[in-house]
mmCIF file of C-alpha atoms and ligand atoms in Angstrom:
data_model
loop_
_atom_site.group_PDB
_atom_site.id
_atom_site.type_symbol
_atom_site.label_atom_id
_atom_site.label_comp_id
_atom_site.label_asym_id
_atom_site.label_seq_id
_atom_site.Cartn_x
_atom_site.Cartn_y
_atom_site.Cartn_z
ATOM 1 C CA MET A 15 -11.734 -29.525 17.485
ATOM 2 C CA ASN A 16 -7.026 -30.120 16.257
ATOM 3 C CA VAL A 17 -5.331 -27.453 17.317
ATOM 4 C CA HIS A 18 -1.519 -26.909 17.071
ATOM 5 C CA LYS A 19 0.994 -24.675 18.697
ATOM 6 C CA ALA A 20 2.298 -21.604 17.171
ATOM 7 C CA LYS A 21 5.098 -19.185 18.659
ATOM 8 C CA ALA A 22 3.604 -15.028 19.147
ATOM 9 C CA PHE A 23 3.939 -11.883 20.713
ATOM 10 C CA GLY A 24 1.735 -10.601 23.684
ATOM 11 C CA ALA A 25 0.622 -9.158 27.060
ATOM 12 C CA GLU A 26 -0.762 -10.589 30.288
ATOM 13 C CA ALA A 27 -1.967 -7.471 31.882
ATOM 14 C CA PRO A 28 -2.361 -3.529 31.050
ATOM 15 C CA ASP A 29 0.546 -2.823 31.777
ATOM 16 C CA ALA A 30 3.041 -4.962 31.058
ATOM 17 C CA ASP A 31 5.739 -5.706 28.250
ATOM 18 C CA LEU A 32 4.877 -7.705 25.546
ATOM 19 C CA LYS A 33 6.840 -11.276 25.235
ATOM 20 C CA GLU A 34 7.249 -13.896 24.021
ATOM 21 C CA LEU A 35 3.877 -17.211 24.238
ATOM 22 C CA SER A 36 2.557 -20.384 22.800
ATOM 23 C CA ILE A 37 -0.955 -19.627 22.135
ATOM 24 C CA ASN A 38 -3.000 -22.528 20.054
ATOM 25 C CA ARG A 39 -4.694 -22.587 16.511
ATOM 26 C CA ARG A 40 -6.877 -24.021 14.654
ATOM 27 C CA GLU A 41 -6.379 -26.527 11.439
ATOM 28 C CA VAL A 42 -7.886 -25.328 8.937
ATOM 29 C CA THR A 43 -10.837 -26.081 8.370
ATOM 30 C CA PRO A 44 -12.761 -27.061 4.860
ATOM 31 C CA HIS A 45 -13.058 -23.278 4.258
ATOM 32 C CA ASP A 46 -9.870 -22.595 5.662
ATOM 33 C CA VAL A 47 -6.398 -20.892 4.648
ATOM 34 C CA GLU A 48 -3.535 -21.143 7.060
ATOM 35 C CA ILE A 49 -0.515 -17.781 6.299
ATOM 36 C CA GLU A 50 2.625 -17.426 7.178
ATOM 37 C CA ILE A 51 2.671 -14.069 8.744
ATOM 38 C CA LEU A 52 6.430 -11.760 7.332
ATOM 39 C CA TYR A 53 4.585 -8.120 7.932
ATOM 40 C CA CYS A 54 2.370 -6.926 10.727
ATOM 41 C CA GLY A 55 2.000 -3.155 11.397
ATOM 42 C CA ILE A 56 1.713 -1.978 15.023
ATOM 43 C CA CYS A 57 -1.853 0.692 14.309
ATOM 44 C CA HIS A 58 -2.300 2.006 18.118
ATOM 45 C CA SER A 59 -5.852 0.288 18.264
ATOM 46 C CA ASP A 60 -2.867 -2.564 19.330
ATOM 47 C CA LEU A 61 -1.571 -0.230 21.713
ATOM 48 C CA HIS A 62 -5.056 0.968 24.046
ATOM 49 C CA ALA A 63 -6.578 -2.780 23.692
ATOM 50 C CA VAL A 64 -3.284 -3.849 24.904
ATOM 51 C CA HIS A 65 -3.226 -1.237 27.512
ATOM 52 C CA ASN A 66 -6.992 -2.665 28.230
ATOM 53 C CA ASP A 67 -8.636 1.712 27.658
ATOM 54 C CA TRP A 68 -11.198 0.414 26.362
ATOM 55 C CA GLY A 69 -12.530 -1.822 29.110
ATOM 56 C CA ALA A 70 -13.017 -5.297 27.079
ATOM 57 C CA THR A 71 -9.729 -6.550 27.460
ATOM 58 C CA THR A 72 -8.859 -10.442 27.917
ATOM 59 C CA TYR A 73 -5.288 -11.772 28.524
ATOM 60 C CA PRO A 74 -3.204 -13.077 27.169
ATOM 61 C CA ILE A 75 -3.849 -10.752 24.426
ATOM 62 C CA VAL A 76 -1.607 -10.758 21.258
ATOM 63 C CA PRO A 77 -2.613 -8.213 18.722
ATOM 64 C CA GLY A 78 -1.965 -7.060 15.856
ATOM 65 C CA HIS A 79 -3.447 -6.439 12.899
ATOM 66 C CA GLU A 80 -1.999 -5.307 9.573
ATOM 67 C CA ILE A 81 -1.140 -8.456 8.235
ATOM 68 C CA VAL A 82 0.906 -10.059 5.020
ATOM 69 C CA GLY A 83 2.185 -12.804 4.648
ATOM 70 C CA ARG A 84 1.618 -15.844 2.965
ATOM 71 C CA ILE A 85 -0.774 -19.500 1.845
ATOM 72 C CA THR A 86 0.915 -22.231 3.178
ATOM 73 C CA LYS A 87 -2.098 -24.662 3.287
ATOM 74 C CA ILE A 88 -5.404 -24.544 1.998
ATOM 75 C CA GLY A 89 -8.739 -26.824 3.104
ATOM 76 C CA GLU A 90 -10.131 -28.963 0.732
ATOM 77 C CA SER A 91 -12.777 -26.515 -0.434
ATOM 78 C CA VAL A 92 -10.868 -23.839 -0.662
ATOM 79 C CA THR A 93 -11.213 -21.848 -4.213
ATOM 80 C CA LYS A 94 -9.941 -18.446 -3.515
ATOM 81 C CA PHE A 95 -5.615 -19.582 -2.566
ATOM 82 C CA GLN A 96 -3.471 -21.178 -3.693
ATOM 83 C CA VAL A 97 -0.580 -22.688 -1.581
ATOM 84 C CA GLY A 98 2.207 -20.308 -2.192
ATOM 85 C CA ASP A 99 -0.393 -16.933 -2.787
ATOM 86 C CA LEU A 100 0.830 -13.633 -0.690
ATOM 87 C CA ALA A 101 -2.562 -12.829 1.320
ATOM 88 C CA GLY A 102 -3.125 -9.893 3.215
ATOM 89 C CA VAL A 103 -5.397 -9.961 6.469
ATOM 90 C CA GLY A 104 -7.382 -7.037 8.890
ATOM 91 C CA CYS A 105 -9.200 -6.328 11.821
ATOM 92 C CA ILE A 106 -11.867 -9.273 10.563
ATOM 93 C CA VAL A 107 -11.707 -12.602 10.886
ATOM 94 C CA ASP A 108 -15.724 -13.259 10.498
ATOM 95 C CA SER A 109 -19.266 -12.532 11.227
ATOM 96 C CA CYS A 110 -22.788 -14.395 10.584
ATOM 97 C CA ARG A 111 -22.697 -13.959 6.772
ATOM 98 C CA GLU A 112 -26.926 -13.506 6.829
ATOM 99 C CA CYS A 113 -27.515 -9.484 8.015
ATOM 100 C CA GLU A 114 -27.919 -7.089 5.817
ATOM 101 C CA TYR A 115 -25.093 -5.424 6.346
ATOM 102 C CA CYS A 116 -22.917 -9.228 6.148
ATOM 103 C CA HIS A 117 -25.097 -8.943 2.660
ATOM 104 C CA ASN A 118 -24.254 -5.378 1.569
ATOM 105 C CA GLY A 119 -20.165 -6.146 2.320
ATOM 106 C CA ASP A 120 -20.315 -4.284 5.684
ATOM 107 C CA GLU A 121 -19.663 -7.050 7.560
ATOM 108 C CA GLN A 122 -17.937 -4.337 9.955
ATOM 109 C CA PHE A 123 -21.806 -3.322 11.116
ATOM 110 C CA CYS A 124 -22.992 -6.564 11.412
ATOM 111 C CA GLU A 125 -25.488 -7.180 13.282
ATOM 112 C CA LYS A 126 -24.856 -10.391 15.255
ATOM 113 C CA GLY A 127 -21.462 -9.401 15.650
ATOM 114 C CA TRP A 128 -18.219 -9.898 13.752
ATOM 115 C CA THR A 129 -15.594 -11.571 14.833
ATOM 116 C CA VAL A 130 -11.886 -9.188 15.205
ATOM 117 C CA VAL A 131 -8.250 -11.357 14.248
ATOM 118 C CA PHE A 132 -8.292 -10.270 18.662
ATOM 119 C CA ASN A 133 -9.245 -10.415 21.561
ATOM 120 C CA SER A 134 -12.764 -11.306 20.455
ATOM 121 C CA PHE A 135 -15.028 -14.224 21.863
ATOM 122 C CA ASP A 136 -15.095 -16.658 18.312
ATOM 123 C CA ARG A 137 -18.564 -17.943 18.855
ATOM 124 C CA LYS A 138 -17.743 -21.062 15.743
ATOM 125 C CA TYR A 139 -14.608 -21.860 17.723
ATOM 126 C CA GLY A 140 -15.508 -21.267 20.694
ATOM 127 C CA ALA A 141 -12.146 -19.444 21.920
ATOM 128 C CA ILE A 142 -10.901 -16.729 21.817
ATOM 129 C CA THR A 143 -9.166 -15.104 18.836
ATOM 130 C CA TYR A 144 -5.122 -14.520 18.478
ATOM 131 C CA GLY A 145 -4.237 -11.852 16.372
ATOM 132 C CA GLY A 146 -1.174 -11.388 13.921
ATOM 133 C CA PHE A 147 2.419 -10.885 16.299
ATOM 134 C CA SER A 148 2.446 -14.072 16.131
ATOM 135 C CA GLU A 149 4.381 -16.510 13.293
ATOM 136 C CA ASN A 150 1.050 -18.132 11.159
ATOM 137 C CA ILE A 151 -3.105 -17.294 11.395
ATOM 138 C CA VAL A 152 -5.705 -19.142 10.115
ATOM 139 C CA VAL A 153 -8.171 -17.332 8.380
ATOM 140 C CA ASP A 154 -11.809 -18.356 6.737
ATOM 141 C CA GLU A 155 -11.081 -17.721 2.521
ATOM 142 C CA ASN A 156 -14.161 -15.433 2.543
ATOM 143 C CA TYR A 157 -11.876 -13.259 5.041
ATOM 144 C CA VAL A 158 -8.850 -12.970 3.201
ATOM 145 C CA VAL A 159 -7.295 -10.292 0.880
ATOM 146 C CA ARG A 160 -4.985 -10.691 -2.060
ATOM 147 C CA VAL A 161 -2.584 -8.526 -1.540
ATOM 148 C CA PRO A 162 -0.890 -6.714 -4.918
ATOM 149 C CA GLU A 163 2.197 -8.737 -5.840
ATOM 150 C CA ASN A 164 3.917 -5.575 -6.824
ATOM 151 C CA LEU A 165 3.324 -3.580 -3.733
ATOM 152 C CA ASP A 166 5.937 -3.308 -1.144
ATOM 153 C CA LEU A 167 4.908 -5.842 1.060
ATOM 154 C CA PRO A 168 6.429 -4.311 4.632
ATOM 155 C CA SER A 169 4.674 -1.156 3.291
ATOM 156 C CA ALA A 170 1.521 -2.816 2.011
ATOM 157 C CA ALA A 171 1.146 -3.579 5.316
ATOM 158 C CA PRO A 172 -0.421 -1.079 6.972
ATOM 159 C CA ILE A 173 -3.036 -0.144 4.693
ATOM 160 C CA LEU A 174 -4.795 -3.728 5.939
ATOM 161 C CA CYS A 175 -6.065 -1.642 9.075
ATOM 162 C CA ALA A 176 -4.344 2.545 8.431
ATOM 163 C CA GLY A 177 -5.351 2.405 4.584
ATOM 164 C CA ILE A 178 -8.963 0.320 4.618
ATOM 165 C CA THR A 179 -9.723 3.149 7.354
ATOM 166 C CA VAL A 180 -9.108 6.061 5.799
ATOM 167 C CA TYR A 181 -10.718 5.469 2.621
ATOM 168 C CA SER A 182 -13.340 4.027 3.300
ATOM 169 C CA PRO A 183 -14.958 7.414 4.765
ATOM 170 C CA LEU A 184 -13.815 9.161 1.883
ATOM 171 C CA LYS A 185 -15.275 6.507 -0.286
ATOM 172 C CA HIS A 186 -18.328 7.449 1.444
ATOM 173 C CA TRP A 187 -18.254 11.214 2.478
ATOM 174 C CA LYS A 188 -16.869 11.971 -0.927
ATOM 175 C CA ALA A 189 -12.950 13.172 -1.233
ATOM 176 C CA GLY A 190 -12.297 13.797 -4.946
ATOM 177 C CA ALA A 191 -11.197 16.491 -7.346
ATOM 178 C CA GLY A 192 -13.502 20.112 -6.099
ATOM 179 C CA LYS A 193 -13.441 18.787 -2.545
ATOM 180 C CA ASN A 194 -11.694 20.626 0.390
ATOM 181 C CA VAL A 195 -10.850 18.019 2.507
ATOM 182 C CA GLY A 196 -9.196 17.969 6.522
ATOM 183 C CA ILE A 197 -7.275 15.417 8.080
ATOM 184 C CA ILE A 198 -6.719 15.715 11.914
ATOM 185 C CA GLY A 199 -3.682 14.487 12.890
ATOM 186 C CA ILE A 200 -0.215 12.909 10.647
ATOM 187 C CA GLY A 201 -0.341 9.098 11.976
ATOM 188 C CA GLY A 202 -0.155 5.823 11.016
ATOM 189 C CA LEU A 203 -3.913 6.732 10.515
ATOM 190 C CA GLY A 204 -3.253 9.832 8.890
ATOM 191 C CA HIS A 205 0.065 9.864 6.800
ATOM 192 C CA MET A 206 -2.384 7.301 4.848
ATOM 193 C CA ALA A 207 -5.582 9.430 4.533
ATOM 194 C CA ILE A 208 -3.569 12.172 3.061
ATOM 195 C CA LYS A 209 -1.823 10.134 0.514
ATOM 196 C CA ILE A 210 -5.241 8.033 -0.709
ATOM 197 C CA SER A 211 -7.581 11.872 -0.656
ATOM 198 C CA LYS A 212 -4.363 13.042 -2.866
ATOM 199 C CA ALA A 213 -4.818 10.373 -5.211
ATOM 200 C CA MET A 214 -7.955 11.262 -5.081
ATOM 201 C CA GLY A 215 -7.774 13.944 -6.892
ATOM 202 C CA ALA A 216 -9.678 16.666 -3.377
ATOM 203 C CA TYR A 217 -7.864 19.947 -2.031
ATOM 204 C CA VAL A 218 -5.735 18.516 1.285
ATOM 205 C CA THR A 219 -5.167 20.440 4.619
ATOM 206 C CA VAL A 220 -3.415 18.902 7.037
ATOM 207 C CA TYR A 221 -3.819 19.954 11.258
ATOM 208 C CA THR A 222 -0.573 18.696 12.820
ATOM 209 C CA THR A 223 0.577 20.143 16.673
ATOM 210 C CA SER A 224 3.555 18.814 15.426
ATOM 211 C CA GLN A 225 5.751 21.520 14.172
ATOM 212 C CA ALA A 226 8.284 19.444 13.445
ATOM 213 C CA LYS A 227 5.643 16.796 10.554
ATOM 214 C CA ALA A 228 4.964 20.157 8.820
ATOM 215 C CA ASP A 229 7.631 20.087 5.872
ATOM 216 C CA ASP A 230 7.665 15.911 6.148
ATOM 217 C CA ALA A 231 2.547 16.740 5.345
ATOM 218 C CA ARG A 232 3.617 18.241 2.321
ATOM 219 C CA ARG A 233 5.998 15.566 1.176
ATOM 220 C CA LEU A 234 3.409 13.684 1.916
ATOM 221 C CA GLY A 235 0.729 15.004 -0.297
ATOM 222 C CA ALA A 236 -1.204 17.703 1.077
ATOM 223 C CA ASP A 237 -1.451 21.524 -0.420
ATOM 224 C CA ASN A 238 -2.232 22.914 2.856
ATOM 225 C CA VAL A 239 -0.391 22.249 6.856
ATOM 226 C CA VAL A 240 -2.018 23.824 9.342
ATOM 227 C CA LEU A 241 -0.089 23.717 12.564
ATOM 228 C CA SER A 242 -3.535 23.126 15.566
ATOM 229 C CA THR A 243 -1.641 24.677 18.035
ATOM 230 C CA ASP A 244 -1.672 28.274 16.121
ATOM 231 C CA ALA A 245 -5.028 30.455 16.515
ATOM 232 C CA GLU A 246 -3.944 32.671 13.506
ATOM 233 C CA GLN A 247 -2.848 29.439 11.295
ATOM 234 C CA MET A 248 -6.304 27.635 11.991
ATOM 235 C CA LYS A 249 -8.215 31.143 11.493
ATOM 236 C CA THR A 250 -7.264 31.513 8.117
ATOM 237 C CA CYS A 251 -7.570 28.267 6.792
ATOM 238 C CA PRO A 252 -9.204 27.730 3.636
ATOM 239 C CA LYS A 253 -12.941 25.095 4.681
ATOM 240 C CA GLN A 254 -13.317 22.272 4.707
ATOM 241 C CA ASP A 255 -16.203 19.837 3.155
ATOM 242 C CA MET A 256 -15.290 17.090 5.493
ATOM 243 C CA ILE A 257 -12.681 17.254 8.224
ATOM 244 C CA LEU A 258 -11.089 13.681 8.882
ATOM 245 C CA ASP A 259 -10.307 13.040 12.203
ATOM 246 C CA THR A 260 -8.081 10.442 13.208
ATOM 247 C CA VAL A 261 -7.376 11.019 16.712
ATOM 248 C CA SER A 262 -5.657 8.818 19.420
ATOM 249 C CA ALA A 263 -6.772 11.397 23.181
ATOM 250 C CA LYS A 264 -9.473 13.938 23.639
ATOM 251 C CA HIS A 265 -9.047 17.108 22.481
ATOM 252 C CA ASN A 266 -11.838 19.572 21.586
ATOM 253 C CA LEU A 267 -13.919 19.090 18.118
ATOM 254 C CA ASN A 268 -15.646 22.741 18.370
ATOM 255 C CA THR A 269 -12.588 23.622 17.241
ATOM 256 C CA TYR A 270 -12.805 22.209 14.104
ATOM 257 C CA ILE A 271 -16.663 21.797 13.181
ATOM 258 C CA ASP A 272 -15.448 25.748 13.057
ATOM 259 C CA LEU A 273 -14.004 25.259 9.558
ATOM 260 C CA LEU A 274 -15.824 22.965 8.239
ATOM 261 C CA LYS A 275 -18.696 24.982 5.322
ATOM 262 C CA VAL A 276 -22.284 24.445 5.239
ATOM 263 C CA ASP A 277 -23.329 20.489 5.596
ATOM 264 C CA GLY A 278 -19.790 20.134 6.101
ATOM 265 C CA SER A 279 -18.776 16.534 7.697
ATOM 266 C CA LEU A 280 -17.034 15.973 10.640
ATOM 267 C CA VAL A 281 -15.651 11.809 10.656
ATOM 268 C CA MET A 282 -14.236 10.461 13.135
ATOM 269 C CA VAL A 283 -12.389 7.511 13.007
ATOM 270 C CA GLY A 284 -9.581 8.703 16.390
ATOM 271 C CA LEU A 285 -10.754 6.026 18.893
ATOM 272 C CA PRO A 286 -9.428 7.726 22.516
ATOM 273 C CA ALA A 287 -11.413 6.031 25.873
ATOM 274 C CA GLU A 288 -13.183 9.235 26.679
ATOM 275 C CA PRO A 289 -16.590 11.163 25.709
ATOM 276 C CA LEU A 290 -15.343 14.509 23.777
ATOM 277 C CA GLU A 291 -17.657 17.097 23.475
ATOM 278 C CA ILE A 292 -19.380 18.890 21.331
ATOM 279 C CA GLY A 293 -21.522 22.227 21.336
ATOM 280 C CA ALA A 294 -24.725 22.616 19.762
ATOM 281 C CA GLY A 295 -24.749 25.782 18.653
ATOM 282 C CA ASN A 296 -20.933 24.413 16.136
ATOM 283 C CA VAL A 297 -23.623 21.470 14.008
ATOM 284 C CA VAL A 298 -26.639 23.890 14.561
ATOM 285 C CA HIS A 299 -25.246 26.670 12.711
ATOM 286 C CA GLY A 300 -24.400 25.716 8.409
ATOM 287 C CA ARG A 301 -25.814 22.449 9.401
ATOM 288 C CA LYS A 302 -23.020 20.473 9.900
ATOM 289 C CA SER A 303 -22.556 16.609 10.957
ATOM 290 C CA PHE A 304 -20.642 14.541 13.291
ATOM 291 C CA SER A 305 -20.065 11.444 11.899
ATOM 292 C CA GLY A 306 -17.221 8.486 12.605
ATOM 293 C CA SER A 307 -16.175 5.469 10.788
ATOM 294 C CA ASN A 308 -14.773 2.065 11.187
ATOM 295 C CA ILE A 309 -12.461 0.331 9.167
ATOM 296 C CA GLY A 310 -14.513 -1.229 5.857
ATOM 297 C CA GLY A 311 -15.995 -4.844 4.830
ATOM 298 C CA ILE A 312 -13.188 -7.080 3.451
ATOM 299 C CA ALA A 313 -14.907 -6.414 -0.392
ATOM 300 C CA GLU A 314 -13.752 -2.619 0.331
ATOM 301 C CA THR A 315 -10.807 -3.909 1.800
ATOM 302 C CA GLN A 316 -10.315 -5.507 -1.539
ATOM 303 C CA GLU A 317 -10.575 -2.787 -3.124
ATOM 304 C CA VAL A 318 -7.667 -0.194 -1.136
ATOM 305 C CA LEU A 319 -5.755 -3.449 -1.874
ATOM 306 C CA ASP A 320 -5.952 -2.270 -5.745
ATOM 307 C CA PHE A 321 -6.509 1.222 -5.720
ATOM 308 C CA CYS A 322 -2.515 1.424 -3.239
ATOM 309 C CA ALA A 323 -1.346 -0.847 -6.458
ATOM 310 C CA LYS A 324 -2.921 1.828 -8.775
ATOM 311 C CA HIS A 325 -1.637 4.583 -7.260
ATOM 312 C CA ASN A 326 1.201 2.732 -5.746
ATOM 313 C CA ILE A 327 0.897 4.075 -2.716
ATOM 314 C CA THR A 328 2.011 2.218 0.986
ATOM 315 C CA ALA A 329 3.124 3.732 3.993
ATOM 316 C CA ASP A 330 6.102 5.247 5.355
ATOM 317 C CA ILE A 331 7.382 2.903 7.841
ATOM 318 C CA GLU A 332 9.791 1.650 10.400
ATOM 319 C CA LEU A 333 10.672 -1.648 9.541
ATOM 320 C CA ILE A 334 11.396 -4.038 12.898
ATOM 321 C CA GLU A 335 12.132 -6.886 14.587
ATOM 322 C CA ILE A 336 10.270 -8.891 17.199
ATOM 323 C CA ASN A 337 12.974 -7.801 20.170
ATOM 324 C CA GLU A 338 11.488 -4.425 19.691
ATOM 325 C CA VAL A 339 8.201 -4.053 19.735
ATOM 326 C CA ASN A 340 8.052 -2.858 23.290
ATOM 327 C CA ASN A 341 10.421 0.431 22.041
ATOM 328 C CA ALA A 342 7.866 0.654 19.506
ATOM 329 C CA PHE A 343 4.774 1.548 21.831
ATOM 330 C CA GLU A 344 6.412 3.195 23.769
ATOM 331 C CA ARG A 345 7.349 6.239 20.860
ATOM 332 C CA LEU A 346 3.386 4.799 19.729
ATOM 333 C CA GLU A 347 2.587 6.061 22.901
ATOM 334 C CA LYS A 348 4.369 9.207 22.472
ATOM 335 C CA GLY A 349 3.672 9.525 18.666
ATOM 336 C CA ASP A 350 7.235 10.101 17.450
ATOM 337 C CA VAL A 351 6.746 7.667 14.794
ATOM 338 C CA LYS A 352 7.478 8.011 11.157
ATOM 339 C CA TYR A 353 4.589 6.539 10.492
ATOM 340 C CA ARG A 354 3.957 3.002 10.939
ATOM 341 C CA PHE A 355 6.119 0.168 13.088
ATOM 342 C CA VAL A 356 6.345 -2.884 10.832
ATOM 343 C CA ILE A 357 7.588 -5.789 12.649
ATOM 344 C CA ASP A 358 8.463 -8.283 10.453
ATOM 345 C CA MET A 359 7.591 -11.750 12.143
ATOM 346 C CA THR A 360 10.168 -13.791 10.491
ATOM 347 C CA SER A 361 12.459 -12.320 14.095
ATOM 348 C CA LEU A 362 9.879 -14.621 15.690
ATOM 349 C CA LYS A 363 10.004 -17.472 14.278
ATOM 350 C CA LYS A 364 13.860 -17.176 14.378
ATOM 351 C CA ARG A 365 14.205 -16.960 17.849
HETATM 352 P P1 NAP B 152 -1.468 7.376 16.012
HETATM 353 O O1 NAP B 152 -0.521 6.609 14.628
HETATM 354 O O2 NAP B 152 -0.453 7.450 16.696
HETATM 355 O O3 NAP B 152 -1.276 8.202 15.083
HETATM 356 C C1 NAP B 152 -3.002 9.391 15.931
HETATM 357 C C2 NAP B 152 -1.620 10.719 15.618
HETATM 358 O O4 NAP B 152 -2.507 12.173 16.710
HETATM 359 C C3 NAP B 152 -0.247 11.215 16.133
HETATM 360 O O5 NAP B 152 0.580 11.435 15.787
HETATM 361 C C4 NAP B 152 -0.606 12.785 16.435
HETATM 362 O O6 NAP B 152 -0.274 13.672 15.314
HETATM 363 C C5 NAP B 152 -2.434 13.087 16.930
HETATM 364 N N1 NAP B 152 -2.701 12.712 18.374
HETATM 365 C C6 NAP B 152 -2.154 12.544 19.828
HETATM 366 N N2 NAP B 152 -2.044 12.301 20.423
HETATM 367 C C7 NAP B 152 -3.544 13.828 20.063
HETATM 368 C C8 NAP B 152 -3.641 15.013 21.479
HETATM 369 N N3 NAP B 152 -3.563 14.755 22.315
HETATM 370 N N4 NAP B 152 -3.481 16.131 20.793
HETATM 371 C C9 NAP B 152 -3.886 16.031 18.753
HETATM 372 N N5 NAP B 152 -3.755 15.527 18.164
HETATM 373 C C10 NAP B 152 -2.751 14.117 18.982
HETATM 374 O O7 NAP B 152 -2.462 6.664 15.937
HETATM 375 P P2 NAP B 152 -3.301 5.545 14.696
HETATM 376 O O8 NAP B 152 -2.748 3.915 14.642
HETATM 377 O O9 NAP B 152 -3.445 6.040 13.147
HETATM 378 O O10 NAP B 152 -4.753 5.664 15.335
HETATM 379 C C11 NAP B 152 -4.962 6.466 14.965
HETATM 380 C C12 NAP B 152 -6.501 6.775 16.259
HETATM 381 O O11 NAP B 152 -6.889 6.171 15.531
HETATM 382 C C13 NAP B 152 -6.346 5.633 17.725
HETATM 383 O O12 NAP B 152 -7.199 6.164 18.530
HETATM 384 C C14 NAP B 152 -7.166 4.749 16.742
HETATM 385 O O13 NAP B 152 -7.079 3.829 17.782
HETATM 386 C C15 NAP B 152 -7.932 4.338 15.761
HETATM 387 N N6 NAP B 152 -8.068 3.512 14.970
HETATM 388 C C16 NAP B 152 -9.789 3.674 14.162
HETATM 389 C C17 NAP B 152 -10.249 2.648 13.370
HETATM 390 C C18 NAP B 152 -11.178 2.703 12.507
HETATM 391 O O14 NAP B 152 -12.021 1.860 12.559
HETATM 392 N N7 NAP B 152 -12.601 4.157 12.858
HETATM 393 C C19 NAP B 152 -9.293 2.062 13.490
HETATM 394 C C20 NAP B 152 -8.207 1.809 12.884
HETATM 395 C C21 NAP B 152 -7.376 2.355 13.722
HETATM 396 P P3 NAP B 152 0.765 14.751 14.508
HETATM 397 O O15 NAP B 152 1.749 14.525 15.558
HETATM 398 O O16 NAP B 152 0.782 14.896 13.496
HETATM 399 O O17 NAP B 152 -0.120 16.153 15.563
HETATM 400 ZN ZN1 ZN B 153 -5.699 -0.205 13.251
#
């Protein structure tokens, strides 16, 4: 396989700072596009992966899975894109393309295992994948989405993970007019969930541990804000048809299951490393469900980008340069971000 060197930023150990690395990218094969990365968001999953919270990290790791950029090169068989087009890449860069889930557009449930944009063994090319904290990336055109021209590019980047991760379950559980939807946690995912569920027409209640974010939640579109540490507020808030849980650390799920209506669902998208406990009685009384959801397929990722373009939705971001990435990781760990860090990746090229 022919490769070229690319500048990237990554970590060589769980407790090491991210630093500049030189990585190999494959040269475009017939169905590949090469993308000059302009912006890349920082998701809490990048933090979990760098710190090896889930126990599966191979080092060095180059994180980043909220990628927007411009196509600079196309393989000879590419039909979907031309040089100069805007392009987006999220978590999924390949899958088996044959199983029932790939056929249904749910590549994230591929039976043979999908290839993650970083820290994943790419069976086809026999190499570990490196993510979006880099000057460029090479991806099969079928796993690249179009970024609508009317979206502000840096604040559109988080749609590639935070946006799709909340859009997919909100749609699956039919958030919309006449439905009470709860969102737990106002972080990267949570703040996009407020905007998207509101645009779908739901009555949106937000549960936050941060009094300081309460006013912002209303500005973001929430109808109702509950400080989850206040027992009285938790007792008197409306019952929910669905609650989307975006929390990144261990917390008590049963207090939220108790806030569901009969047949309501608590849907987990947050990925705390520790197991979470559910009381049998909490789900039995009221025929309630506890479930989860994992990002969304490629077609649905295109759908959420188009939905956001139509409803004028982007993330509230803090735009940083690559030199500030270690400070951003520390702040994200403490929940000190409003509400997504996005890296201007041209700052890596200029170093
Ligand atoms: P984030 O920006 O750090 O937001 C997480 C929010 O959770 C915080 O802002 C905070 O909100 C709340 N929180 C944090 N610690 C808490 C605690 N101990 N108790 C209660 N609430 C707490 O993270 P993110 O990027 O949105 O990601 C959230 C989680 O989703 C991560 O675990 C990430 O790995 C996971 N994720 C999953 C998928 C998927 O496909 N399922 C995709 C992307 C990310 P308040 O201050 O408002 O309480
Ligand atoms: Zn993510």
